[in-house]
């Protein structure tokens, strides 16, 4: 049976338009009754990376949150919501993003995203204990609300990666140290999804983020919403919308390998509006593969000449220190050398290229630089793969 992905044009964040589009999407997937039973406890999981106004496109837009909330409440579901942000408290970040106010209006409580409960997963040949937020495990099902964005490490932030926010607090940064290589980290993200009761994925692509995502990119109109029960198929469809080879996205590769879903175009039933009418080939995203684990290890002695590295724009930096706090490396891979009179300085020999600093900078002061020779190597690794991939 093919995985179904619904792609629908939605040119505005007006509530009437968004809700109407969501209702149509759910009907195309088989209707509410095929997805939920009245009385079930359902958690809404938006992307709340950190506290920013909705127009920055860092977080799921509150109107998309409100639209699906209204539809699910009508069906008699018991709702809660939450996310564990990369920086800040869930209660504070959700308010800055405009989501908490909507939830309060409809009497939907914030779930417990502070308390960890440990679960065992299989990662390669080893069993690993991971913490999941209590609120995610108390739910009968989860509706994930990812934001359509780019990402320096995984190329896109999408449906699969959104569940990293189901890991509470500092444990997310810990994972980058425990699993510093991209293939292992992508497998971890997939196993998190497999450990949760995922029910539906709705991607907010009305306004997306291109370029230096997931926090420092530029808002851009994509004018669409995507719905699916298969997060891998949804992410692959996002890739095809922007002419990015799905095989360049580690979470898609791991998702297929571990049985979370499919990325193969001939195994996806695309419903709704034609993809060609919404395709944006000019969307700014890195169209070459991340450095594979084997290559990363082989190039490690030459990493400063070949591998991507975060850099700070001194004119944009406000010396807030969030990047230093976000660095998961013991002893830190960047620090202030003379108080806070100058921007932090990187020690690239300690940097594991997790790009947490880039992800968490609220001032768009950190960008990812790939040396010229490194670009040549990465493009060579991706040579022969077509942009639309399949």
GROMACS .gro file of C-alpha atoms in nm:
model
  390
    1UNK     CA    1   0.000   0.000   0.000
    2UNK     CA    2   0.131   0.343  -0.093
    3UNK     CA    3   0.197   0.614   0.164
    4UNK     CA    4  -0.040   0.906   0.115
    5UNK     CA    5   0.081   1.266   0.124
    6UNK     CA    6  -0.160   1.556   0.085
    7UNK     CA    7  -0.021   1.876  -0.068
    8UNK     CA    8  -0.255   2.174  -0.066
    9UNK     CA    9  -0.208   2.536  -0.165
   10UNK     CA   10  -0.265   2.775   0.125
   11UNK     CA   11  -0.156   3.131   0.040
   12UNK     CA   12  -0.241   3.301   0.369
   13UNK     CA   13  -0.246   3.257   0.747
   14UNK     CA   14  -0.607   3.373   0.772
   15UNK     CA   15  -0.774   3.129   1.010
   16UNK     CA   16  -1.072   3.062   0.782
   17UNK     CA   17  -0.841   2.968   0.493
   18UNK     CA   18  -0.604   2.757   0.703
   19UNK     CA   19  -0.885   2.568   0.876
   20UNK     CA   20  -1.065   2.502   0.546
   21UNK     CA   21  -0.741   2.372   0.394
   22UNK     CA   22  -0.673   2.146   0.692
   23UNK     CA   23  -1.026   2.004   0.679
   24UNK     CA   24  -0.984   1.924   0.311
   25UNK     CA   25  -0.649   1.759   0.380
   26UNK     CA   26  -0.788   1.540   0.656
   27UNK     CA   27  -1.077   1.432   0.433
   28UNK     CA   28  -0.831   1.334   0.160
   29UNK     CA   29  -0.650   1.115   0.414
   30UNK     CA   30  -0.975   0.934   0.496
   31UNK     CA   31  -1.145   1.166   0.744
   32UNK     CA   32  -1.117   1.230   1.117
   33UNK     CA   33  -1.293   0.908   1.211
   34UNK     CA   34  -1.019   0.705   1.041
   35UNK     CA   35  -0.748   0.886   1.236
   36UNK     CA   36  -0.891   0.952   1.583
   37UNK     CA   37  -1.151   0.822   1.827
   38UNK     CA   38  -1.350   1.066   2.045
   39UNK     CA   39  -1.215   1.084   2.399
   40UNK     CA   40  -0.855   1.005   2.304
   41UNK     CA   41  -0.577   1.212   2.458
   42UNK     CA   42  -0.393   1.379   2.170
   43UNK     CA   43  -0.077   1.588   2.203
   44UNK     CA   44  -0.013   1.871   1.956
   45UNK     CA   45   0.362   1.903   1.896
   46UNK     CA   46   0.457   2.228   1.718
   47UNK     CA   47   0.813   2.328   1.633
   48UNK     CA   48   0.911   2.578   1.903
   49UNK     CA   49   1.286   2.597   1.847
   50UNK     CA   50   1.314   2.911   2.057
   51UNK     CA   51   1.104   3.217   2.136
   52UNK     CA   52   1.057   3.424   1.821
   53UNK     CA   53   0.766   3.612   1.667
   54UNK     CA   54   0.576   3.407   1.406
   55UNK     CA   55   0.689   3.627   1.115
   56UNK     CA   56   1.049   3.510   1.164
   57UNK     CA   57   0.936   3.161   1.050
   58UNK     CA   58   1.145   2.993   1.321
   59UNK     CA   59   0.840   2.825   1.475
   60UNK     CA   60   0.511   2.671   1.365
   61UNK     CA   61   0.266   2.953   1.297
   62UNK     CA   62   0.001   2.988   1.572
   63UNK     CA   63  -0.282   2.996   1.316
   64UNK     CA   64  -0.187   2.648   1.189
   65UNK     CA   65  -0.183   2.537   1.554
   66UNK     CA   66  -0.524   2.698   1.609
   67UNK     CA   67  -0.674   2.551   1.294
   68UNK     CA   68  -0.596   2.190   1.377
   69UNK     CA   69  -0.680   2.246   1.744
   70UNK     CA   70  -1.032   2.361   1.652
   71UNK     CA   71  -1.086   2.063   1.421
   72UNK     CA   72  -0.968   1.808   1.678
   73UNK     CA   73  -1.166   1.962   1.965
   74UNK     CA   74  -1.480   1.941   1.751
   75UNK     CA   75  -1.419   1.567   1.723
   76UNK     CA   76  -1.426   1.527   2.102
   77UNK     CA   77  -1.055   1.475   2.157
   78UNK     CA   78  -0.880   1.567   2.483
   79UNK     CA   79  -0.593   1.790   2.375
   80UNK     CA   80  -0.264   1.905   2.521
   81UNK     CA   81   0.036   2.066   2.355
   82UNK     CA   82   0.406   2.113   2.403
   83UNK     CA   83   0.763   2.109   2.281
   84UNK     CA   84   1.103   2.114   2.446
   85UNK     CA   85   1.279   2.411   2.285
   86UNK     CA   86   1.647   2.423   2.210
   87UNK     CA   87   1.681   2.720   2.442
   88UNK     CA   88   1.445   2.849   2.709
   89UNK     CA   89   1.152   2.710   2.907
   90UNK     CA   90   0.858   2.557   2.720
   91UNK     CA   91   0.609   2.792   2.888
   92UNK     CA   92   0.809   3.104   2.796
   93UNK     CA   93   0.900   3.000   2.442
   94UNK     CA   94   0.544   2.894   2.355
   95UNK     CA   95   0.417   3.236   2.464
   96UNK     CA   96   0.677   3.425   2.260
   97UNK     CA   97   0.583   3.213   1.958
   98UNK     CA   98   0.214   3.299   2.003
   99UNK     CA   99   0.105   2.941   2.068
  100UNK     CA  100   0.036   2.961   2.444
  101UNK     CA  101  -0.222   3.237   2.398
  102UNK     CA  102  -0.415   3.025   2.148
  103UNK     CA  103  -0.402   2.722   2.376
  104UNK     CA  104  -0.533   2.922   2.671
  105UNK     CA  105  -0.820   3.058   2.461
  106UNK     CA  106  -0.934   2.700   2.394
  107UNK     CA  107  -0.845   2.569   2.743
  108UNK     CA  108  -0.574   2.334   2.614
  109UNK     CA  109  -0.303   2.270   2.878
  110UNK     CA  110   0.073   2.264   2.830
  111UNK     CA  111   0.193   1.905   2.868
  112UNK     CA  112   0.488   1.806   3.085
  113UNK     CA  113   0.798   1.854   2.871
  114UNK     CA  114   1.034   1.890   3.166
  115UNK     CA  115   1.020   1.545   3.327
  116UNK     CA  116   1.211   1.266   3.147
  117UNK     CA  117   1.103   0.904   3.126
  118UNK     CA  118   1.365   0.665   2.999
  119UNK     CA  119   1.304   0.424   2.713
  120UNK     CA  120   1.533   0.169   2.549
  121UNK     CA  121   1.593   0.184   2.175
  122UNK     CA  122   1.804  -0.017   1.933
  123UNK     CA  123   2.075   0.191   1.767
  124UNK     CA  124   2.289  -0.015   1.535
  125UNK     CA  125   2.425  -0.307   1.734
  126UNK     CA  126   2.366  -0.150   2.073
  127UNK     CA  127   2.073  -0.081   2.300
  128UNK     CA  128   2.059   0.281   2.417
  129UNK     CA  129   1.857   0.449   2.692
  130UNK     CA  130   1.694   0.775   2.582
  131UNK     CA  131   1.478   1.022   2.778
  132UNK     CA  132   1.138   1.123   2.642
  133UNK     CA  133   0.919   1.397   2.786
  134UNK     CA  134   0.647   1.261   3.014
  135UNK     CA  135   0.380   1.452   2.823
  136UNK     CA  136   0.461   1.267   2.502
  137UNK     CA  137   0.419   0.927   2.666
  138UNK     CA  138   0.098   1.020   2.849
  139UNK     CA  139  -0.079   1.085   2.517
  140UNK     CA  140  -0.274   0.826   2.319
  141UNK     CA  141  -0.141   0.984   2.002
  142UNK     CA  142   0.069   1.275   1.878
  143UNK     CA  143  -0.002   1.523   1.598
  144UNK     CA  144   0.330   1.666   1.487
  145UNK     CA  145   0.329   2.020   1.344
  146UNK     CA  146   0.671   2.075   1.185
  147UNK     CA  147   0.779   2.399   1.019
  148UNK     CA  148   0.911   2.395   0.663
  149UNK     CA  149   1.276   2.500   0.711
  150UNK     CA  150   1.630   2.429   0.603
  151UNK     CA  151   1.891   2.288   0.841
  152UNK     CA  152   2.269   2.303   0.828
  153UNK     CA  153   2.323   1.948   0.952
  154UNK     CA  154   2.032   1.754   0.803
  155UNK     CA  155   1.953   1.984   0.505
  156UNK     CA  156   1.589   2.022   0.613
  157UNK     CA  157   1.402   2.040   0.939
  158UNK     CA  158   1.088   1.845   0.872
  159UNK     CA  159   0.846   1.586   1.000
  160UNK     CA  160   1.102   1.332   1.123
  161UNK     CA  161   1.331   1.578   1.299
  162UNK     CA  162   1.047   1.762   1.474
  163UNK     CA  163   1.030   1.485   1.736
  164UNK     CA  164   1.374   1.576   1.872
  165UNK     CA  165   1.168   1.827   2.070
  166UNK     CA  166   1.011   1.532   2.254
  167UNK     CA  167   1.342   1.494   2.437
  168UNK     CA  168   1.344   1.721   2.742
  169UNK     CA  169   1.595   1.996   2.814
  170UNK     CA  170   1.969   1.956   2.792
  171UNK     CA  171   1.945   1.591   2.684
  172UNK     CA  172   1.901   1.706   2.322
  173UNK     CA  173   2.245   1.870   2.321
  174UNK     CA  174   2.391   1.563   2.492
  175UNK     CA  175   2.285   1.352   2.194
  176UNK     CA  176   2.512   1.550   1.964
  177UNK     CA  177   2.810   1.449   2.177
  178UNK     CA  178   2.699   1.088   2.221
  179UNK     CA  179   2.621   1.053   1.849
  180UNK     CA  180   2.845   1.308   1.673
  181UNK     CA  181   2.828   1.147   1.329
  182UNK     CA  182   2.531   1.232   1.111
  183UNK     CA  183   2.423   0.878   1.020
  184UNK     CA  184   2.401   0.773   1.385
  185UNK     CA  185   2.224   1.097   1.480
  186UNK     CA  186   1.969   1.053   1.201
  187UNK     CA  187   1.904   0.694   1.315
  188UNK     CA  188   1.848   0.826   1.666
  189UNK     CA  189   1.587   1.073   1.538
  190UNK     CA  190   1.408   0.793   1.355
  191UNK     CA  191   1.409   0.570   1.664
  192UNK     CA  192   1.257   0.854   1.867
  193UNK     CA  193   0.968   0.861   1.618
  194UNK     CA  194   0.930   0.484   1.638
  195UNK     CA  195   0.917   0.505   2.019
  196UNK     CA  196   0.622   0.746   2.017
  197UNK     CA  197   0.255   0.707   1.920
  198UNK     CA  198   0.270   0.927   1.613
  199UNK     CA  199  -0.070   0.973   1.453
  200UNK     CA  200  -0.048   1.256   1.199
  201UNK     CA  201   0.205   1.504   1.057
  202UNK     CA  202   0.105   1.849   0.931
  203UNK     CA  203   0.381   2.068   0.787
  204UNK     CA  204   0.342   2.446   0.797
  205UNK     CA  205   0.475   2.566   0.462
  206UNK     CA  206   0.259   2.874   0.413
  207UNK     CA  207   0.570   3.075   0.491
  208UNK     CA  208   0.890   2.871   0.502
  209UNK     CA  209   1.252   2.941   0.597
  210UNK     CA  210   1.525   2.912   0.334
  211UNK     CA  211   1.900   2.967   0.353
  212UNK     CA  212   2.062   2.953   0.697
  213UNK     CA  213   1.789   2.756   0.875
  214UNK     CA  214   1.663   2.645   1.117
  215UNK     CA  215   1.694   2.975   1.305
  216UNK     CA  216   1.891   3.226   1.098
  217UNK     CA  217   1.739   3.185   0.753
  218UNK     CA  218   1.505   3.405   0.555
  219UNK     CA  219   1.124   3.380   0.545
  220UNK     CA  220   0.994   3.288   0.201
  221UNK     CA  221   0.644   3.208   0.073
  222UNK     CA  222   0.581   2.844  -0.019
  223UNK     CA  223   0.204   2.882   0.022
  224UNK     CA  224   0.126   2.523   0.111
  225UNK     CA  225   0.034   2.278   0.384
  226UNK     CA  226   0.133   1.911   0.375
  227UNK     CA  227  -0.037   1.628   0.566
  228UNK     CA  228   0.058   1.262   0.601
  229UNK     CA  229   0.080   0.971   0.841
  230UNK     CA  230   0.422   0.890   0.693
  231UNK     CA  231   0.686   1.145   0.800
  232UNK     CA  232   0.948   1.011   0.559
  233UNK     CA  233   0.715   1.046   0.261
  234UNK     CA  234   0.615   1.394   0.377
  235UNK     CA  235   0.979   1.505   0.408
  236UNK     CA  236   1.061   1.355   0.067
  237UNK     CA  237   0.772   1.550  -0.085
  238UNK     CA  238   0.905   1.869   0.076
  239UNK     CA  239   1.241   1.792  -0.087
  240UNK     CA  240   1.082   1.748  -0.429
  241UNK     CA  241   0.902   2.080  -0.387
  242UNK     CA  242   1.239   2.256  -0.357
  243UNK     CA  243   1.437   2.037  -0.601
  244UNK     CA  244   1.648   1.883  -0.326
  245UNK     CA  245   1.745   1.520  -0.367
  246UNK     CA  246   1.575   1.334  -0.078
  247UNK     CA  247   1.883   1.109  -0.062
  248UNK     CA  248   2.082   1.408   0.066
  249UNK     CA  249   1.867   1.417   0.383
  250UNK     CA  250   2.004   1.175   0.646
  251UNK     CA  251   1.673   1.144   0.833
  252UNK     CA  252   1.503   1.031   0.511
  253UNK     CA  253   1.770   0.770   0.442
  254UNK     CA  254   1.757   0.642   0.801
  255UNK     CA  255   1.377   0.653   0.803
  256UNK     CA  256   1.355   0.422   0.504
  257UNK     CA  257   1.625   0.189   0.631
  258UNK     CA  258   1.462   0.150   0.972
  259UNK     CA  259   1.106   0.112   0.847
  260UNK     CA  260   0.958   0.447   0.952
  261UNK     CA  261   0.832   0.525   0.602
  262UNK     CA  262   0.915   0.554   0.234
  263UNK     CA  263   1.077   0.821   0.018
  264UNK     CA  264   1.037   0.643  -0.316
  265UNK     CA  265   0.821   0.848  -0.548
  266UNK     CA  266   0.648   0.543  -0.696
  267UNK     CA  267   0.545   0.433  -0.346
  268UNK     CA  268   0.388   0.768  -0.252
  269UNK     CA  269   0.033   0.863  -0.350
  270UNK     CA  270   0.029   1.242  -0.379
  271UNK     CA  271  -0.317   1.387  -0.316
  272UNK     CA  272  -0.451   1.740  -0.341
  273UNK     CA  273  -0.279   1.995  -0.564
  274UNK     CA  274  -0.019   1.908  -0.830
  275UNK     CA  275   0.337   1.934  -0.704
  276UNK     CA  276   0.448   2.120  -1.017
  277UNK     CA  277   0.217   2.412  -0.939
  278UNK     CA  278   0.391   2.470  -0.605
  279UNK     CA  279   0.750   2.371  -0.688
  280UNK     CA  280   1.019   2.631  -0.606
  281UNK     CA  281   1.351   2.542  -0.769
  282UNK     CA  282   1.498   2.873  -0.650
  283UNK     CA  283   1.452   2.778  -0.283
  284UNK     CA  284   1.785   2.833  -0.105
  285UNK     CA  285   1.910   2.504   0.039
  286UNK     CA  286   2.238   2.312   0.033
  287UNK     CA  287   2.198   2.075  -0.261
  288UNK     CA  288   2.481   1.838  -0.177
  289UNK     CA  289   2.498   1.558   0.080
  290UNK     CA  290   2.622   1.602   0.437
  291UNK     CA  291   2.959   1.444   0.510
  292UNK     CA  292   2.904   1.067   0.558
  293UNK     CA  293   3.038   0.911   0.878
  294UNK     CA  294   3.318   0.721   0.703
  295UNK     CA  295   3.428   1.032   0.514
  296UNK     CA  296   3.406   1.245   0.829
  297UNK     CA  297   3.645   1.011   1.009
  298UNK     CA  298   3.881   0.994   0.710
  299UNK     CA  299   3.889   1.372   0.670
  300UNK     CA  300   3.919   1.443   1.042
  301UNK     CA  301   4.292   1.534   1.030
  302UNK     CA  302   4.211   1.785   0.753
  303UNK     CA  303   3.879   1.900   0.897
  304UNK     CA  304   3.968   2.269   0.913
  305UNK     CA  305   4.045   2.270   0.540
  306UNK     CA  306   3.758   2.053   0.419
  307UNK     CA  307   3.464   2.031   0.659
  308UNK     CA  308   3.191   2.291   0.709
  309UNK     CA  309   3.243   2.510   1.014
  310UNK     CA  310   3.031   2.766   1.200
  311UNK     CA  311   3.152   3.125   1.187
  312UNK     CA  312   3.040   3.443   1.362
  313UNK     CA  313   2.957   3.771   1.190
  314UNK     CA  314   3.100   4.027   1.437
  315UNK     CA  315   2.864   4.298   1.313
  316UNK     CA  316   2.558   4.086   1.393
  317UNK     CA  317   2.682   3.933   1.720
  318UNK     CA  318   2.534   4.084   2.038
  319UNK     CA  319   2.760   3.892   2.279
  320UNK     CA  320   2.458   3.729   2.446
  321UNK     CA  321   2.645   3.402   2.502
  322UNK     CA  322   2.358   3.175   2.394
  323UNK     CA  323   2.586   3.003   2.142
  324UNK     CA  324   2.838   2.925   2.417
  325UNK     CA  325   2.563   2.781   2.637
  326UNK     CA  326   2.426   2.578   2.344
  327UNK     CA  327   2.761   2.412   2.266
  328UNK     CA  328   2.733   2.053   2.397
  329UNK     CA  329   3.108   1.984   2.395
  330UNK     CA  330   3.271   1.941   2.735
  331UNK     CA  331   3.495   2.243   2.783
  332UNK     CA  332   3.314   2.420   2.495
  333UNK     CA  333   3.426   2.461   2.135
  334UNK     CA  334   3.374   2.837   2.154
  335UNK     CA  335   3.421   3.087   2.434
  336UNK     CA  336   3.473   3.453   2.513
  337UNK     CA  337   3.845   3.528   2.524
  338UNK     CA  338   3.821   3.871   2.686
  339UNK     CA  339   3.498   3.901   2.876
  340UNK     CA  340   3.217   3.994   2.637
  341UNK     CA  341   3.395   4.281   2.467
  342UNK     CA  342   3.436   4.071   2.151
  343UNK     CA  343   3.237   3.785   1.995
  344UNK     CA  344   3.316   3.430   2.110
  345UNK     CA  345   3.611   3.256   1.945
  346UNK     CA  346   3.595   2.900   1.806
  347UNK     CA  347   3.836   2.619   1.879
  348UNK     CA  348   3.774   2.416   1.563
  349UNK     CA  349   3.984   2.127   1.690
  350UNK     CA  350   3.717   2.074   1.957
  351UNK     CA  351   3.417   2.150   1.732
  352UNK     CA  352   3.211   1.840   1.642
  353UNK     CA  353   3.015   2.021   1.367
  354UNK     CA  354   2.677   1.970   1.531
  355UNK     CA  355   2.590   2.336   1.454
  356UNK     CA  356   2.392   2.379   1.777
  357UNK     CA  357   2.545   2.727   1.805
  358UNK     CA  358   2.417   2.818   1.459
  359UNK     CA  359   2.076   2.668   1.531
  360UNK     CA  360   2.026   2.855   1.857
  361UNK     CA  361   2.161   3.203   1.771
  362UNK     CA  362   1.858   3.437   1.789
  363UNK     CA  363   2.041   3.723   1.616
  364UNK     CA  364   2.138   3.550   1.288
  365UNK     CA  365   2.503   3.613   1.369
  366UNK     CA  366   2.633   3.261   1.299
  367UNK     CA  367   2.661   3.113   0.952
  368UNK     CA  368   2.804   2.788   0.816
  369UNK     CA  369   3.111   2.823   0.598
  370UNK     CA  370   3.234   2.538   0.380
  371UNK     CA  371   3.594   2.579   0.255
  372UNK     CA  372   3.634   2.586  -0.124
  373UNK     CA  373   3.807   2.248  -0.134
  374UNK     CA  374   3.543   2.101   0.096
  375UNK     CA  375   3.267   2.213  -0.142
  376UNK     CA  376   3.445   2.036  -0.428
  377UNK     CA  377   3.465   1.715  -0.224
  378UNK     CA  378   3.099   1.731  -0.116
  379UNK     CA  379   2.976   1.800  -0.468
  380UNK     CA  380   3.186   1.507  -0.590
  381UNK     CA  381   3.022   1.282  -0.330
  382UNK     CA  382   2.680   1.388  -0.456
  383UNK     CA  383   2.769   1.366  -0.824
  384UNK     CA  384   2.531   1.164  -1.037
  385UNK     CA  385   2.230   1.224  -0.812
  386UNK     CA  386   1.947   1.416  -0.971
  387UNK     CA  387   1.799   1.709  -0.777
  388UNK     CA  388   1.450   1.561  -0.776
  389UNK     CA  389   1.582   1.230  -0.652
  390UNK     CA  390   1.370   0.930  -0.597
   0.00000   0.00000   0.00000
